[in-house]
CSV table of C-alpha atoms in Angstrom, one decimal:
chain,number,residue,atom,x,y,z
A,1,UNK,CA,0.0,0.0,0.0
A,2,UNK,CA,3.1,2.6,1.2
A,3,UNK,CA,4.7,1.2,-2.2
A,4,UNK,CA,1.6,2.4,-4.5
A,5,UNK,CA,0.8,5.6,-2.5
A,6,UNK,CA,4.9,6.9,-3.2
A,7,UNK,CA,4.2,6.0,-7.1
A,8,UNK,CA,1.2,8.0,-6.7
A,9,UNK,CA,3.1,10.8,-5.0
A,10,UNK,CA,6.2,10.5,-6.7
A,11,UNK,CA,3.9,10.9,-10.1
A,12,UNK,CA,2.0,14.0,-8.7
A,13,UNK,CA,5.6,15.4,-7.1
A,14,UNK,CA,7.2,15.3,-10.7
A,15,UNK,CA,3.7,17.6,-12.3
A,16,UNK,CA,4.0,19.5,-9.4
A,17,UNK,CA,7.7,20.5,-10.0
A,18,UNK,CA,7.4,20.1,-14.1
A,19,UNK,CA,4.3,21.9,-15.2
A,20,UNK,CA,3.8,24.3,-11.6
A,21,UNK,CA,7.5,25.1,-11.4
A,22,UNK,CA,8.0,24.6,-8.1
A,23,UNK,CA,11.0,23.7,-6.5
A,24,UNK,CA,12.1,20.5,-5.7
A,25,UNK,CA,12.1,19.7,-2.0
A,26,UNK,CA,11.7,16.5,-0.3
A,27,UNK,CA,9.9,18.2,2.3
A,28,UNK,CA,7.0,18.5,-0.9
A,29,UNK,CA,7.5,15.2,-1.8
A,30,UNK,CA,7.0,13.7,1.6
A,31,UNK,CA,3.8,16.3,2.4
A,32,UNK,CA,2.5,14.7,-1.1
A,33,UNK,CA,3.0,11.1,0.0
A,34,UNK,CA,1.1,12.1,3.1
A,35,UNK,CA,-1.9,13.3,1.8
A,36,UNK,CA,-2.4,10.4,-0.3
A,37,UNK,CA,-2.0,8.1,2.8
A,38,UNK,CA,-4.6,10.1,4.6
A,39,UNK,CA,-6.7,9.9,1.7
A,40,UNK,CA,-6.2,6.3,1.5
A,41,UNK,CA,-6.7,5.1,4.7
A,42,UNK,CA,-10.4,4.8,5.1
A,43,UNK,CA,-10.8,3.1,1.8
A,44,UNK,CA,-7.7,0.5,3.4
A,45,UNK,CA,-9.5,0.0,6.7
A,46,UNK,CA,-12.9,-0.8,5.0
A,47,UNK,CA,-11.2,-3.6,2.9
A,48,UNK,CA,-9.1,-4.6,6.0
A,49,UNK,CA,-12.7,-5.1,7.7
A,50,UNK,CA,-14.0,-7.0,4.9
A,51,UNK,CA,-11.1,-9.1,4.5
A,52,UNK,CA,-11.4,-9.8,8.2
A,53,UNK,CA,-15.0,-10.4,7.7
A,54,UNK,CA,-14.2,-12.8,5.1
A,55,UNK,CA,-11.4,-14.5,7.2
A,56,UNK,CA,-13.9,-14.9,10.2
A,57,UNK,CA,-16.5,-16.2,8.1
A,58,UNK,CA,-13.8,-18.9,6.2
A,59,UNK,CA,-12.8,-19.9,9.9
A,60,UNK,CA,-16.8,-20.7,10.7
A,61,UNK,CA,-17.4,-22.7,8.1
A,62,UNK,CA,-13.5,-24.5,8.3
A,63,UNK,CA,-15.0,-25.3,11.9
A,64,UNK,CA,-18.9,-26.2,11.0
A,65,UNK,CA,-17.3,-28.4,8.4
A,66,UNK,CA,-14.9,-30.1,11.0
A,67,UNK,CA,-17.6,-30.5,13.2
A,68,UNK,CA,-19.7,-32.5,10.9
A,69,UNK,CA,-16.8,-34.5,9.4
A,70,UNK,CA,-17.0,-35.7,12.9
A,71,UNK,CA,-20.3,-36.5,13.5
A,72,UNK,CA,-20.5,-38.1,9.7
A,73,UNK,CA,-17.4,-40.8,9.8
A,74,UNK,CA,-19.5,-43.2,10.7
A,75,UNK,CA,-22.0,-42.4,8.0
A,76,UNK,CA,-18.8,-41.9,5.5
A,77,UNK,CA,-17.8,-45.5,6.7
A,78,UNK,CA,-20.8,-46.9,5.9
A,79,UNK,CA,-21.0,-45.2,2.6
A,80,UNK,CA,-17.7,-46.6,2.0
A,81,UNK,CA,-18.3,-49.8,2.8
A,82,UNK,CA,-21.8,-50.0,0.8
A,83,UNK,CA,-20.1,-48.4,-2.4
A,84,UNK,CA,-17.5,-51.1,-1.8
A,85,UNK,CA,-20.2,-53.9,-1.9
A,86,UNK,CA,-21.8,-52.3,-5.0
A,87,UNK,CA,-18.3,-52.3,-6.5
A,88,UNK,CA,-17.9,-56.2,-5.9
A,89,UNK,CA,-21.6,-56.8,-7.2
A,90,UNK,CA,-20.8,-54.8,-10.2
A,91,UNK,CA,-17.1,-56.6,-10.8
A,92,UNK,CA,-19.4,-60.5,-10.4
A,93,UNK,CA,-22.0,-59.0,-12.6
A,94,UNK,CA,-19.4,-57.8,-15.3
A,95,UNK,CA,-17.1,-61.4,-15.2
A,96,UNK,CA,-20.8,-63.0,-15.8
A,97,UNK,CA,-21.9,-61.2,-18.8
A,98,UNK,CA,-18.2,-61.5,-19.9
A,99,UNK,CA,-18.7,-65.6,-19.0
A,100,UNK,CA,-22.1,-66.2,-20.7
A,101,UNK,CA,-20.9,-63.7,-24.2
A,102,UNK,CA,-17.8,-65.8,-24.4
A,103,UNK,CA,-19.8,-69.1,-23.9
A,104,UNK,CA,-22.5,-67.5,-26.6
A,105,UNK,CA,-19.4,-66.9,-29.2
A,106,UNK,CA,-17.9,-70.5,-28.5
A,107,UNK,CA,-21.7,-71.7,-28.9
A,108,UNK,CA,-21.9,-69.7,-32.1
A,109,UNK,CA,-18.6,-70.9,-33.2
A,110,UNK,CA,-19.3,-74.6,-32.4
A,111,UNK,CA,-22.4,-74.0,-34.6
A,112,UNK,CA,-20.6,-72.6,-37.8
A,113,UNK,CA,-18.0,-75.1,-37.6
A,114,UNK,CA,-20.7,-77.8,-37.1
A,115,UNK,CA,-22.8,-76.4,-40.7
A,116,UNK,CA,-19.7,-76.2,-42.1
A,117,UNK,CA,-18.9,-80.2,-41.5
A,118,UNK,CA,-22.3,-80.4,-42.6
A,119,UNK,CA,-22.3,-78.4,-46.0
A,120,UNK,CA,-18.8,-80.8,-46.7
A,121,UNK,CA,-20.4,-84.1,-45.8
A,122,UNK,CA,-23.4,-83.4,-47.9
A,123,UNK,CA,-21.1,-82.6,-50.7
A,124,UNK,CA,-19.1,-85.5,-50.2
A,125,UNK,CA,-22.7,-87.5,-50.2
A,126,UNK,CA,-23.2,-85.5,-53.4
A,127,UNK,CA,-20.2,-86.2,-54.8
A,128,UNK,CA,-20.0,-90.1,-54.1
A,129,UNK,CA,-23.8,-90.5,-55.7
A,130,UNK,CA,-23.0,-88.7,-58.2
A,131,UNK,CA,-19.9,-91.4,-59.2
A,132,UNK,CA,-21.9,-94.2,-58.3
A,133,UNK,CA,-24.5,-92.9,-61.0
A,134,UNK,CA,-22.1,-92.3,-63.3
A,135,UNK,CA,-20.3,-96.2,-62.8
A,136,UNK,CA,-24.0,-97.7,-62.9
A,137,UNK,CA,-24.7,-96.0,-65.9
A,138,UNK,CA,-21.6,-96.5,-67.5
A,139,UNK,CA,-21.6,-100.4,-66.1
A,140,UNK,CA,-25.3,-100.7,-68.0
A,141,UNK,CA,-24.0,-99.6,-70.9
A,142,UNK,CA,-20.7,-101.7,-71.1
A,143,UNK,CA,-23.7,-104.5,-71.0
């Protein structure tokens, strides 16, 4: 505050000796830098009460706070411990569906692989019929 109220004076000093053509003096620089102070100072004590205000009020609350962390610790631990059971449930419930897709994909699997055997034995079916057909008929007419 001192710092900013010399600026201030040191500014007005230098107009005062510049454009007024006074003499230089500290004794006019010093007078300067205390009217500004005494200018200053009720605007500095109302912030200093509200910042003291403010610092009361922050060391209510810090305390209001402190007294219901107290009182809650046992409604914290029991939060805790009921967010730690939903945790588990949801961990079991997650390995399930993880269990029952990976049992649908081997199932599906299983089942393509299975059509697939299927599709090749029927063509093998096809295939032999088809040459018996053709040695039958080639058998009748070698006859």
């Amino acid at each position: 505050r001192h710092e900013e109220c010399l600026e201030e004076a040191l500014e007005l000093y230098q107009v005062a000796v510049s454009e007024k053509h006074l003499p230089e003096s500290e004794q006019l620089f010093f007078s300067i830098f205390e009217e500004i102070k005494k200018e200053k100072k009720p605007e500095w004590l109302e912030k200093d009460k509200k910042f003291d205000e403010l610092i009361e009020h922050e060391l209510k609350q810090r305390e209001l706070r402190k007294k219901e962390a107290i009182s809650g610790i046992r409604d914290t631990e029991a939060i805790q411990s009921l967010e730690a059971e939903e945790d588990a449930q949801l961990l079991a419930e997650n390995q399930e569906r993880e269990r029952l897709q990976s049992e649908e994909e081997e199932e599906a699997r299983l089942q393509t692989e299975a059509q697939e055997e299927a599709k090749l034995q029927a063509e093998e079916e096809a295939r032999i019929k088809a040459e018996a057909e053709e040695h039958t008929k080639l058998q009748a007419e070698a006859e």
